[in-house]
mmCIF file of C-alpha atoms and ligand atoms in Angstrom:
data_model
loop_
_atom_site.group_PDB
_atom_site.id
_atom_site.type_symbol
_atom_site.label_atom_id
_atom_site.label_comp_id
_atom_site.label_asym_id
_atom_site.label_seq_id
_atom_site.Cartn_x
_atom_site.Cartn_y
_atom_site.Cartn_z
ATOM 1 C CA MET X 1 -109.414 223.110 162.664
ATOM 2 C CA ALA X 2 -106.167 222.362 160.801
ATOM 3 C CA LYS X 3 -105.339 218.683 161.018
ATOM 4 C CA GLN X 4 -101.939 217.167 161.478
ATOM 5 C CA THR X 5 -100.640 215.586 158.308
ATOM 6 C CA ILE X 6 -97.980 213.097 157.308
ATOM 7 C CA ARG X 7 -95.560 216.049 157.218
ATOM 8 C CA ASP X 8 -95.833 216.304 161.010
ATOM 9 C CA ILE X 9 -94.456 212.785 161.581
ATOM 10 C CA ASP X 10 -90.907 211.456 161.620
ATOM 11 C CA TRP X 11 -91.319 208.342 159.478
ATOM 12 C CA ARG X 12 -87.874 206.772 159.819
ATOM 13 C CA ASP X 13 -88.326 203.061 160.567
ATOM 14 C CA ARG X 14 -92.025 203.430 161.138
ATOM 15 C CA ARG X 15 -94.908 201.671 159.505
ATOM 16 C CA ALA X 16 -97.645 203.844 158.047
ATOM 17 C CA LEU X 17 -101.072 202.224 158.083
ATOM 18 C CA VAL X 18 -102.794 204.181 155.333
ATOM 19 C CA ARG X 19 -106.508 204.137 154.529
ATOM 20 C CA VAL X 20 -106.813 204.978 150.855
ATOM 21 C CA ASP X 21 -109.822 205.089 148.580
ATOM 22 C CA PHE X 22 -109.035 202.538 145.885
ATOM 23 C CA ASN X 23 -112.724 202.044 145.145
ATOM 24 C CA VAL X 24 -112.162 202.222 141.371
ATOM 25 C CA PRO X 25 -114.572 201.183 138.616
ATOM 26 C CA PHE X 26 -113.816 197.892 136.906
ATOM 27 C CA ASP X 27 -114.986 197.468 133.330
ATOM 28 C CA GLY X 28 -114.663 193.949 131.908
ATOM 29 C CA GLY X 29 -112.015 193.086 134.488
ATOM 30 C CA THR X 30 -109.785 196.093 133.861
ATOM 31 C CA ILE X 31 -109.647 199.335 135.827
ATOM 32 C CA SER X 32 -111.572 201.778 133.638
ATOM 33 C CA ASP X 33 -110.673 204.880 135.677
ATOM 34 C CA ASP X 34 -107.615 204.993 137.932
ATOM 35 C CA THR X 35 -108.114 208.584 139.159
ATOM 36 C CA ARG X 36 -108.470 207.477 142.751
ATOM 37 C CA ILE X 37 -105.287 205.395 142.655
ATOM 38 C CA ARG X 38 -103.342 208.291 141.148
ATOM 39 C CA ALA X 39 -104.788 210.626 143.766
ATOM 40 C CA ALA X 40 -103.131 208.540 146.511
ATOM 41 C CA LEU X 41 -99.672 208.589 144.887
ATOM 42 C CA PRO X 42 -98.365 211.792 146.519
ATOM 43 C CA THR X 43 -98.975 210.369 149.993
ATOM 44 C CA ILE X 44 -97.498 206.966 149.169
ATOM 45 C CA ARG X 45 -94.439 208.548 147.548
ATOM 46 C CA TYR X 46 -93.926 210.940 150.447
ATOM 47 C CA LEU X 47 -94.060 208.128 152.980
ATOM 48 C CA ARG X 48 -91.619 205.958 151.035
ATOM 49 C CA GLU X 49 -89.202 208.833 150.511
ATOM 50 C CA HIS X 50 -89.239 209.543 154.234
ATOM 51 C CA GLY X 51 -88.369 206.041 155.297
ATOM 52 C CA ALA X 52 -91.738 204.525 156.123
ATOM 53 C CA ALA X 53 -92.980 201.057 155.259
ATOM 54 C CA VAL X 54 -96.400 201.576 153.709
ATOM 55 C CA VAL X 55 -99.388 199.376 154.537
ATOM 56 C CA LEU X 56 -102.435 200.271 152.447
ATOM 57 C CA MET X 57 -106.036 199.381 153.106
ATOM 58 C CA SER X 58 -109.164 200.156 151.097
ATOM 59 C CA HIS X 59 -112.617 198.958 150.327
ATOM 60 C CA LEU X 60 -113.641 198.073 146.786
ATOM 61 C CA GLY X 61 -117.259 197.790 145.663
ATOM 62 C CA ARG X 62 -119.951 196.314 147.844
ATOM 63 C CA PRO X 63 -118.955 192.763 148.741
ATOM 64 C CA LYS X 64 -121.605 192.644 151.479
ATOM 65 C CA ASN X 65 -119.390 191.343 154.288
ATOM 66 C CA THR X 66 -118.002 188.328 152.484
ATOM 67 C CA VAL X 67 -115.130 187.416 150.165
ATOM 68 C CA VAL X 68 -116.016 188.173 146.541
ATOM 69 C CA GLU X 69 -113.259 187.028 144.171
ATOM 70 C CA ARG X 70 -113.791 189.757 141.573
ATOM 71 C CA LEU X 71 -113.480 192.419 144.292
ATOM 72 C CA ARG X 72 -110.016 191.411 145.489
ATOM 73 C CA LEU X 73 -107.487 194.232 145.560
ATOM 74 C CA ALA X 74 -104.717 192.326 143.736
ATOM 75 C CA PRO X 75 -105.437 193.975 140.335
ATOM 76 C CA VAL X 76 -105.429 197.370 142.017
ATOM 77 C CA ALA X 77 -102.101 196.578 143.695
ATOM 78 C CA ALA X 78 -100.663 195.509 140.339
ATOM 79 C CA HIS X 79 -101.811 198.762 138.786
ATOM 80 C CA LEU X 80 -100.335 200.720 141.687
ATOM 81 C CA ALA X 81 -97.014 198.912 141.229
ATOM 82 C CA GLY X 82 -96.962 200.111 137.624
ATOM 83 C CA LEU X 83 -97.664 203.714 138.631
ATOM 84 C CA LEU X 84 -95.053 203.674 141.417
ATOM 85 C CA GLY X 85 -92.487 201.715 139.453
ATOM 86 C CA THR X 86 -91.856 199.485 142.437
ATOM 87 C CA PRO X 87 -93.176 196.086 143.552
ATOM 88 C CA VAL X 88 -96.332 196.080 145.649
ATOM 89 C CA GLN X 89 -97.189 193.092 147.813
ATOM 90 C CA THR X 90 -100.628 191.652 148.453
ATOM 91 C CA ILE X 91 -101.541 189.032 151.023
ATOM 92 C CA GLY X 92 -105.237 188.297 150.512
ATOM 93 C CA VAL X 93 -106.253 189.016 154.096
ATOM 94 C CA THR X 94 -107.280 192.253 155.783
ATOM 95 C CA SER X 95 -105.979 191.565 159.286
ATOM 96 C CA GLY X 96 -104.856 188.770 161.580
ATOM 97 C CA PRO X 97 -101.614 186.792 162.093
ATOM 98 C CA LEU X 98 -100.803 186.462 158.385
ATOM 99 C CA ALA X 99 -101.103 190.212 157.917
ATOM 100 C CA GLU X 100 -99.038 190.872 161.046
ATOM 101 C CA ALA X 101 -96.255 188.601 159.815
ATOM 102 C CA ALA X 102 -96.242 190.283 156.395
ATOM 103 C CA VAL X 103 -96.110 193.729 157.965
ATOM 104 C CA ALA X 104 -93.303 192.708 160.332
ATOM 105 C CA ALA X 105 -91.211 191.673 157.336
ATOM 106 C CA LEU X 106 -91.512 195.017 155.554
ATOM 107 C CA ALA X 107 -88.418 197.159 155.049
ATOM 108 C CA PRO X 108 -88.481 200.969 154.753
ATOM 109 C CA GLY X 109 -89.998 201.908 151.397
ATOM 110 C CA ASP X 110 -91.857 198.616 150.943
ATOM 111 C CA VAL X 111 -95.524 198.755 149.985
ATOM 112 C CA LEU X 112 -98.151 196.208 150.996
ATOM 113 C CA VAL X 113 -101.858 196.236 150.117
ATOM 114 C CA LEU X 114 -104.177 194.511 152.569
ATOM 115 C CA GLU X 115 -107.288 192.775 151.269
ATOM 116 C CA ASN X 116 -110.620 194.588 150.657
ATOM 117 C CA THR X 117 -111.712 195.820 154.075
ATOM 118 C CA ARG X 118 -115.369 195.175 153.301
ATOM 119 C CA PHE X 119 -114.795 191.421 153.026
ATOM 120 C CA ASP X 120 -114.906 191.607 156.815
ATOM 121 C CA ALA X 121 -118.387 192.130 158.285
ATOM 122 C CA ARG X 122 -116.822 194.047 161.150
ATOM 123 C CA GLU X 123 -115.622 196.883 158.884
ATOM 124 C CA GLU X 124 -118.911 198.682 158.266
ATOM 125 C CA ALA X 125 -120.028 197.946 161.840
ATOM 126 C CA ASN X 126 -116.974 199.929 163.019
ATOM 127 C CA ASP X 127 -116.259 196.951 165.243
ATOM 128 C CA ALA X 128 -113.694 197.514 167.989
ATOM 129 C CA THR X 129 -112.006 194.109 167.595
ATOM 130 C CA LEU X 130 -111.338 194.715 163.897
ATOM 131 C CA ALA X 131 -110.057 198.207 164.687
ATOM 132 C CA ALA X 132 -107.672 196.643 167.229
ATOM 133 C CA GLU X 133 -106.476 194.050 164.692
ATOM 134 C CA LEU X 134 -105.850 196.814 162.130
ATOM 135 C CA ALA X 135 -104.014 198.942 164.680
ATOM 136 C CA ARG X 136 -101.433 196.145 165.035
ATOM 137 C CA LEU X 137 -100.471 196.664 161.379
ATOM 138 C CA GLY X 138 -98.978 200.132 161.748
ATOM 139 C CA ASP X 139 -97.314 202.628 164.064
ATOM 140 C CA VAL X 140 -99.209 205.644 162.761
ATOM 141 C CA PHE X 141 -102.588 205.767 161.030
ATOM 142 C CA VAL X 142 -102.925 207.949 157.935
ATOM 143 C CA ASN X 143 -106.331 208.720 156.495
ATOM 144 C CA ASP X 144 -106.058 209.619 152.822
ATOM 145 C CA ALA X 145 -109.470 208.204 151.867
ATOM 146 C CA PHE X 146 -111.416 211.420 151.511
ATOM 147 C CA GLY X 147 -114.059 209.606 149.465
ATOM 148 C CA ALA X 148 -114.806 207.304 152.406
ATOM 149 C CA ALA X 149 -114.425 209.878 155.190
ATOM 150 C CA HIS X 150 -118.185 210.320 155.625
ATOM 151 C CA ARG X 151 -118.372 206.731 156.871
ATOM 152 C CA ALA X 152 -117.498 205.756 160.422
ATOM 153 C CA HIS X 153 -116.024 202.342 159.675
ATOM 154 C CA ALA X 154 -113.281 200.362 161.427
ATOM 155 C CA SER X 155 -110.661 201.325 158.816
ATOM 156 C CA THR X 156 -111.699 204.996 158.537
ATOM 157 C CA ALA X 157 -112.557 205.908 162.121
ATOM 158 C CA GLY X 158 -112.291 203.039 164.619
ATOM 159 C CA VAL X 159 -108.583 202.420 164.084
ATOM 160 C CA ALA X 160 -107.821 206.132 164.400
ATOM 161 C CA HIS X 161 -108.624 206.002 168.108
ATOM 162 C CA LEU X 162 -105.906 203.407 168.686
ATOM 163 C CA LEU X 163 -102.934 204.973 166.882
ATOM 164 C CA PRO X 164 -101.601 208.466 166.309
ATOM 165 C CA ALA X 165 -103.811 209.577 163.385
ATOM 166 C CA VAL X 166 -102.963 212.159 160.717
ATOM 167 C CA ALA X 167 -104.224 213.260 157.317
ATOM 168 C CA GLY X 168 -102.642 212.201 154.045
ATOM 169 C CA LEU X 169 -101.838 214.737 151.339
ATOM 170 C CA LEU X 170 -105.016 214.054 149.355
ATOM 171 C CA MET X 171 -107.135 214.431 152.463
ATOM 172 C CA GLU X 172 -105.304 217.656 153.247
ATOM 173 C CA ALA X 173 -105.877 219.004 149.719
ATOM 174 C CA GLU X 174 -109.570 218.087 149.757
ATOM 175 C CA LEU X 175 -110.119 219.802 153.088
ATOM 176 C CA ALA X 176 -108.154 222.862 152.009
ATOM 177 C CA ALA X 177 -110.205 223.160 148.820
ATOM 178 C CA LEU X 178 -113.635 222.509 150.330
ATOM 179 C CA ALA X 179 -113.695 223.062 154.087
ATOM 180 C CA GLY X 180 -111.308 226.032 153.906
ATOM 181 C CA PRO X 181 -113.434 228.200 151.576
ATOM 182 C CA LEU X 182 -116.621 227.296 153.438
ATOM 183 C CA GLU X 183 -115.077 228.652 156.632
ATOM 184 C CA ALA X 184 -113.244 231.676 155.322
ATOM 185 C CA PRO X 185 -113.765 232.222 151.583
ATOM 186 C CA GLU X 186 -112.074 234.848 149.500
ATOM 187 C CA ARG X 187 -114.919 236.893 148.073
ATOM 188 C CA PRO X 188 -116.843 237.060 145.890
ATOM 189 C CA PHE X 189 -117.716 233.435 146.712
ATOM 190 C CA VAL X 190 -119.943 231.914 144.047
ATOM 191 C CA THR X 191 -121.395 228.412 144.055
ATOM 192 C CA ILE X 192 -123.193 226.625 141.260
ATOM 193 C CA ILE X 193 -125.555 223.827 142.172
ATOM 194 C CA GLY X 194 -127.238 221.599 139.616
ATOM 195 C CA GLY X 195 -128.102 217.988 139.065
ATOM 196 C CA ALA X 196 -131.312 216.113 138.848
ATOM 197 C CA LYS X 197 -133.152 216.755 142.063
ATOM 198 C CA ILE X 198 -133.507 219.457 144.681
ATOM 199 C CA SER X 199 -134.315 216.854 147.328
ATOM 200 C CA ASP X 200 -130.746 215.440 147.088
ATOM 201 C CA LYS X 201 -129.220 218.816 147.869
ATOM 202 C CA ILE X 202 -131.520 220.726 150.231
ATOM 203 C CA GLY X 203 -128.936 220.527 153.012
ATOM 204 C CA VAL X 204 -126.193 221.730 150.663
ATOM 205 C CA ILE X 205 -128.167 224.734 149.466
ATOM 206 C CA GLU X 206 -129.258 225.614 152.985
ATOM 207 C CA HIS X 207 -125.687 225.534 154.265
ATOM 208 C CA LEU X 208 -124.214 227.430 151.305
ATOM 209 C CA LEU X 209 -126.757 230.214 151.771
ATOM 210 C CA GLN X 210 -125.001 230.989 155.053
ATOM 211 C CA THR X 211 -121.697 231.838 153.366
ATOM 212 C CA VAL X 212 -121.926 232.498 149.643
ATOM 213 C CA ASP X 213 -122.406 235.774 147.849
ATOM 214 C CA ALA X 214 -124.206 234.196 144.918
ATOM 215 C CA LEU X 215 -125.799 230.807 144.287
ATOM 216 C CA LEU X 216 -126.483 229.799 140.687
ATOM 217 C CA ILE X 217 -129.044 227.054 140.182
ATOM 218 C CA GLY X 218 -129.319 224.837 137.115
ATOM 219 C CA GLY X 219 -130.173 221.319 136.047
ATOM 220 C CA GLY X 220 -133.362 219.477 136.827
ATOM 221 C CA MET X 221 -133.540 221.003 140.270
ATOM 222 C CA ALA X 222 -134.031 224.472 138.773
ATOM 223 C CA ASN X 223 -137.381 223.241 137.439
ATOM 224 C CA THR X 224 -138.803 222.855 140.922
ATOM 225 C CA PHE X 225 -137.710 226.389 141.855
ATOM 226 C CA LEU X 226 -139.401 227.655 138.686
ATOM 227 C CA LEU X 227 -142.517 225.655 139.532
ATOM 228 C CA ALA X 228 -142.507 227.372 142.917
ATOM 229 C CA GLN X 229 -142.517 230.706 141.068
ATOM 230 C CA GLY X 230 -145.598 229.670 139.130
ATOM 231 C CA TYR X 231 -144.144 228.651 135.773
ATOM 232 C CA ALA X 232 -145.598 225.719 133.811
ATOM 233 C CA LEU X 233 -142.855 223.161 133.188
ATOM 234 C CA GLY X 234 -144.639 220.767 130.800
ATOM 235 C CA ALA X 235 -143.238 217.242 131.041
ATOM 236 C CA SER X 236 -139.994 218.359 132.750
ATOM 237 C CA LEU X 237 -138.552 216.569 135.740
ATOM 238 C CA VAL X 238 -140.126 218.359 138.706
ATOM 239 C CA GLU X 239 -140.617 217.478 142.358
ATOM 240 C CA PRO X 240 -144.064 218.754 143.334
ATOM 241 C CA ASP X 241 -143.423 217.617 146.912
ATOM 242 C CA ALA X 242 -140.391 219.901 147.107
ATOM 243 C CA VAL X 243 -142.108 223.102 145.991
ATOM 244 C CA GLY X 244 -142.490 224.153 149.620
ATOM 245 C CA VAL X 245 -138.784 223.565 150.214
ATOM 246 C CA ALA X 246 -137.923 225.579 147.113
ATOM 247 C CA ARG X 247 -140.034 228.496 148.372
ATOM 248 C CA ARG X 248 -138.388 228.318 151.765
ATOM 249 C CA LEU X 249 -134.899 228.371 150.197
ATOM 250 C CA LEU X 250 -135.842 231.377 148.022
ATOM 251 C CA ASP X 251 -137.056 233.199 151.146
ATOM 252 C CA LEU X 252 -133.932 232.225 153.039
ATOM 253 C CA ALA X 253 -131.725 233.606 150.252
ATOM 254 C CA ALA X 254 -133.680 236.867 150.217
ATOM 255 C CA ALA X 255 -133.448 237.165 154.004
ATOM 256 C CA ARG X 256 -129.694 236.627 153.884
ATOM 257 C CA GLY X 257 -129.122 238.938 150.977
ATOM 258 C CA VAL X 258 -127.698 236.134 148.837
ATOM 259 C CA ALA X 259 -128.220 236.469 145.112
ATOM 260 C CA LEU X 260 -129.962 233.217 144.195
ATOM 261 C CA HIS X 261 -129.965 233.012 140.408
ATOM 262 C CA LEU X 262 -132.441 230.872 138.487
ATOM 263 C CA PRO X 263 -132.403 230.241 134.741
ATOM 264 C CA SER X 264 -133.924 232.904 132.526
ATOM 265 C CA ASP X 265 -134.226 230.626 129.511
ATOM 266 C CA LEU X 266 -134.317 226.873 128.914
ATOM 267 C CA VAL X 267 -133.541 224.307 126.246
ATOM 268 C CA VAL X 268 -136.670 222.188 125.841
ATOM 269 C CA ALA X 269 -137.158 218.934 123.939
ATOM 270 C CA ASP X 270 -140.185 216.916 122.909
ATOM 271 C CA ARG X 271 -138.576 213.700 124.173
ATOM 272 C CA PHE X 272 -135.731 212.589 126.452
ATOM 273 C CA ALA X 273 -133.443 211.605 123.572
ATOM 274 C CA ALA X 274 -130.420 212.896 121.682
ATOM 275 C CA ASP X 275 -132.414 213.095 118.429
ATOM 276 C CA ALA X 276 -135.431 214.837 119.981
ATOM 277 C CA ALA X 277 -136.759 218.075 118.529
ATOM 278 C CA SER X 278 -135.419 220.891 120.719
ATOM 279 C CA ARG X 279 -135.400 224.673 121.020
ATOM 280 C CA VAL X 280 -134.610 227.536 123.349
ATOM 281 C CA VAL X 281 -137.589 229.102 125.125
ATOM 282 C CA PRO X 282 -138.223 231.766 127.770
ATOM 283 C CA LEU X 283 -139.483 230.590 131.164
ATOM 284 C CA ASP X 284 -143.121 230.992 130.210
ATOM 285 C CA GLY X 285 -142.665 229.216 126.899
ATOM 286 C CA VAL X 286 -142.340 225.518 127.772
ATOM 287 C CA PRO X 287 -144.839 223.806 125.435
ATOM 288 C CA ASP X 288 -147.222 221.231 126.881
ATOM 289 C CA GLY X 289 -145.612 217.799 126.890
ATOM 290 C CA TRP X 290 -142.064 219.184 126.326
ATOM 291 C CA MET X 291 -139.305 218.986 128.876
ATOM 292 C CA ALA X 292 -136.513 221.329 130.003
ATOM 293 C CA LEU X 293 -133.211 219.488 129.613
ATOM 294 C CA ASP X 294 -130.641 222.308 129.833
ATOM 295 C CA ILE X 295 -130.249 225.955 130.792
ATOM 296 C CA GLY X 296 -130.510 228.285 127.795
ATOM 297 C CA PRO X 297 -127.751 230.468 126.273
ATOM 298 C CA ALA X 298 -128.846 233.673 128.028
ATOM 299 C CA THR X 299 -128.662 231.870 131.384
ATOM 300 C CA ALA X 300 -125.265 230.413 130.530
ATOM 301 C CA ALA X 301 -123.975 233.878 129.623
ATOM 302 C CA ALA X 302 -125.337 235.441 132.818
ATOM 303 C CA TYR X 303 -123.873 232.661 134.983
ATOM 304 C CA THR X 304 -120.529 232.982 133.219
ATOM 305 C CA ALA X 305 -120.479 236.705 133.940
ATOM 306 C CA THR X 306 -121.031 236.001 137.641
ATOM 307 C CA ILE X 307 -118.391 233.260 137.802
ATOM 308 C CA LEU X 308 -115.486 234.984 136.005
ATOM 309 C CA PRO X 309 -114.798 237.735 138.592
ATOM 310 C CA ALA X 310 -115.301 235.412 141.606
ATOM 311 C CA ARG X 311 -112.358 234.709 143.913
ATOM 312 C CA THR X 312 -113.820 231.380 145.088
ATOM 313 C CA VAL X 313 -116.057 229.090 143.033
ATOM 314 C CA ILE X 314 -117.484 225.729 144.047
ATOM 315 C CA TRP X 315 -119.564 223.764 141.550
ATOM 316 C CA ASN X 316 -121.620 220.637 142.105
ATOM 317 C CA GLY X 317 -124.145 219.182 139.675
ATOM 318 C CA PRO X 318 -124.495 219.511 135.888
ATOM 319 C CA MET X 319 -126.669 222.241 134.364
ATOM 320 C CA GLY X 320 -128.518 219.807 132.111
ATOM 321 C CA VAL X 321 -128.635 216.301 130.711
ATOM 322 C CA PHE X 322 -125.034 216.625 129.535
ATOM 323 C CA GLU X 323 -124.896 212.914 128.675
ATOM 324 C CA LEU X 324 -126.950 213.782 125.572
ATOM 325 C CA ALA X 325 -124.938 216.085 123.275
ATOM 326 C CA PRO X 326 -127.760 218.546 122.414
ATOM 327 C CA PHE X 327 -128.221 219.278 126.132
ATOM 328 C CA ALA X 328 -124.585 219.631 127.176
ATOM 329 C CA ALA X 329 -124.045 223.276 126.211
ATOM 330 C CA GLY X 330 -125.065 224.740 129.577
ATOM 331 C CA THR X 331 -122.767 222.422 131.492
ATOM 332 C CA ARG X 332 -119.965 223.120 128.991
ATOM 333 C CA ALA X 333 -120.385 226.877 129.427
ATOM 334 C CA ILE X 334 -120.077 226.591 133.191
ATOM 335 C CA ALA X 335 -117.044 224.304 132.883
ATOM 336 C CA ARG X 336 -115.426 226.847 130.585
ATOM 337 C CA ALA X 337 -116.229 229.697 132.975
ATOM 338 C CA LEU X 338 -114.510 227.846 135.833
ATOM 339 C CA ALA X 339 -111.549 227.042 133.584
ATOM 340 C CA ASP X 340 -111.216 230.748 132.717
ATOM 341 C CA CYS X 341 -111.759 232.016 136.264
ATOM 342 C CA PRO X 342 -108.458 232.976 137.952
ATOM 343 C CA GLY X 343 -109.876 232.414 141.460
ATOM 344 C CA LEU X 344 -109.942 229.210 143.491
ATOM 345 C CA THR X 345 -112.116 226.821 141.478
ATOM 346 C CA VAL X 346 -113.396 223.553 142.917
ATOM 347 C CA ILE X 347 -115.624 220.899 141.391
ATOM 348 C CA GLY X 348 -117.200 218.064 143.354
ATOM 349 C CA GLY X 349 -119.713 215.357 142.513
ATOM 350 C CA GLY X 350 -119.495 212.267 140.342
ATOM 351 C CA ASP X 351 -121.427 213.538 137.343
ATOM 352 C CA SER X 352 -120.047 217.076 137.398
ATOM 353 C CA VAL X 353 -116.498 215.758 137.492
ATOM 354 C CA ALA X 354 -117.272 213.305 134.674
ATOM 355 C CA ALA X 355 -118.679 216.188 132.616
ATOM 356 C CA VAL X 356 -115.588 218.340 133.075
ATOM 357 C CA GLU X 357 -113.286 215.469 132.235
ATOM 358 C CA GLN X 358 -115.331 214.603 129.175
ATOM 359 C CA MET X 359 -114.958 218.228 128.074
ATOM 360 C CA GLY X 360 -111.188 218.120 128.497
ATOM 361 C CA LEU X 361 -111.124 221.016 130.983
ATOM 362 C CA ALA X 362 -110.191 219.140 134.157
ATOM 363 C CA ASP X 363 -106.566 220.309 134.198
ATOM 364 C CA ARG X 364 -107.694 223.942 134.199
ATOM 365 C CA ILE X 365 -109.687 223.528 137.404
ATOM 366 C CA ARG X 366 -107.773 224.168 140.651
ATOM 367 C CA HIS X 367 -109.220 221.254 142.564
ATOM 368 C CA ILE X 368 -111.342 218.319 141.449
ATOM 369 C CA SER X 369 -112.729 216.490 144.427
ATOM 370 C CA THR X 370 -112.420 212.706 144.532
ATOM 371 C CA GLY X 371 -115.354 212.462 146.920
ATOM 372 C CA GLY X 372 -119.010 212.022 146.055
ATOM 373 C CA GLY X 373 -121.005 211.609 149.244
ATOM 374 C CA ALA X 374 -118.150 212.987 151.342
ATOM 375 C CA THR X 375 -117.996 216.158 149.242
ATOM 376 C CA LEU X 376 -121.725 216.742 149.555
ATOM 377 C CA GLU X 377 -121.612 216.200 153.322
ATOM 378 C CA LEU X 378 -118.821 218.782 153.622
ATOM 379 C CA LEU X 379 -120.882 221.214 151.563
ATOM 380 C CA GLU X 380 -123.760 220.553 153.948
ATOM 381 C CA GLY X 381 -121.504 221.682 156.783
ATOM 382 C CA LYS X 382 -121.327 218.246 158.365
ATOM 383 C CA THR X 383 -118.288 216.972 160.200
ATOM 384 C CA LEU X 384 -116.908 213.862 158.513
ATOM 385 C CA PRO X 385 -116.211 211.012 160.961
ATOM 386 C CA GLY X 386 -112.995 210.062 159.157
ATOM 387 C CA VAL X 387 -111.751 213.643 159.570
ATOM 388 C CA ALA X 388 -112.978 214.259 163.107
ATOM 389 C CA VAL X 389 -110.721 211.449 164.403
ATOM 390 C CA LEU X 390 -107.513 213.006 163.066
ATOM 391 C CA ALA X 391 -105.192 214.864 165.413
ATOM 392 C CA GLU X 392 -105.448 218.655 165.450
ATOM 393 C CA ARG X 393 -102.431 220.753 164.801
ATOM 394 C CA PRO X 394 -101.338 222.297 168.109
HETATM 395 P P1 LIG B 401 -123.404 215.083 140.753
HETATM 396 O O1 LIG B 401 -123.108 213.610 140.567
HETATM 397 O O2 LIG B 401 -122.411 215.937 140.042
HETATM 398 O O3 LIG B 401 -123.593 215.459 142.194
HETATM 399 P P2 LIG B 401 -126.218 214.679 140.299
HETATM 400 O O4 LIG B 401 -126.036 213.211 140.462
HETATM 401 O O5 LIG B 401 -126.948 215.407 141.348
HETATM 402 O O6 LIG B 401 -124.807 215.375 140.020
HETATM 403 O O7 LIG B 401 -127.011 214.968 138.948
HETATM 404 C C1 LIG B 401 -126.539 214.531 137.697
HETATM 405 C C2 LIG B 401 -127.671 214.109 136.789
HETATM 406 O O8 LIG B 401 -128.659 215.119 136.670
HETATM 407 C C3 LIG B 401 -127.181 213.825 135.406
HETATM 408 O O9 LIG B 401 -127.363 212.456 135.123
HETATM 409 C C4 LIG B 401 -128.049 214.700 134.512
HETATM 410 O O10 LIG B 401 -128.472 214.050 133.332
HETATM 411 C C5 LIG B 401 -129.236 214.989 135.396
HETATM 412 N N1 LIG B 401 -129.927 216.214 134.983
HETATM 413 C C6 LIG B 401 -129.404 217.446 134.894
HETATM 414 N N2 LIG B 401 -130.308 218.319 134.430
HETATM 415 C C7 LIG B 401 -131.448 217.624 134.208
HETATM 416 C C8 LIG B 401 -132.746 217.964 133.709
HETATM 417 N N3 LIG B 401 -133.044 219.221 133.333
HETATM 418 N N4 LIG B 401 -133.663 216.982 133.617
HETATM 419 C C9 LIG B 401 -133.359 215.722 133.987
HETATM 420 N N5 LIG B 401 -132.166 215.338 134.462
HETATM 421 C C10 LIG B 401 -131.200 216.281 134.579
HETATM 422 MG MG1 LIG B 402 -124.442 211.872 140.641
#
């Protein structure tokens, strides 16, 4: 299943048409988080150093198939130029004669950013004519947009059928960190799943139960498992409709011999607020009208003890409402456990990644996934369309 990468191509005098994920957040007109741009730098640098002209394409935001001025990629290109220390051209169109002329004029090492692919209604429709227009802008297609690889769009999948197609270095790293362990993990393989709702992650849990040695559950979704075991959860976030699913997953874990860990204590609060009254209670001690907003210290200690000796750890979903300081301790404990674990540690998911960055532990985690939806789909065992189209290594 190993994919060919940019290292398998002779780039001298060739144009690399690279799909990147420059879908960065803008706050008051400035890029508030450039993680995704930085994540594409190794691929862009490699291509330039090996003699390629680099043509970059990305979507940004949700322009709904039309030109939206504030979603142009020019500010992103300017930021990229600063990071690369080299000029970066923009042309304000995604494809067509103007783009072809600009690409034809590129010299080895030049970098050009095409306009937001989603300005064109044909992008999300994976339209064959747009794919053909894009294919004229490069000799080899490189997919480095892991975060968009779960979408079959013209710039992520369609164009890959028309050119030799290989993975970029970010794509390669994401697949190595996520798909690799899911196929052949070093054991013990421990996963931690949290977040608000069980219903978002049924497929993930189901798939992980096929491979992991232990699955640690936290966050709001733990409440529904506890409800399924007969505990009273007060005013906590629960999904009564998912109690049946929770029971089925508990049975599945038992049948597979997977240790599925649930919290043994909880931090409860009388309101959903940072200044709420709060305390630690056992599972049968949630007062009427109170809500569970974090795993308790005994749970955090038990989870830590399971994580530390693991050889592979994948974590998705915070253990509590970490956005409110009094309910961040569980998430912080898990982040620290991953930071201290010498095995392969991987974190995926928008909020989990934000939590780890906020806690200043990101650089002690082996791999932080740049994908949200794409990461979850990989964890569900799905094949990503933007990956499936890439050439296999012979
Ligand atoms: P990720 O983005 O990492 O995949 P999710 O989006 O699934 O994570 O879940 C993150 C959200 O879950 C956070 O906003 C957090 O506040 C919320 N959450 C976690 N635990 C609880 C809880 N006990 N009650 C309510 N919300 C919770
Ligand atoms: Mg989220």
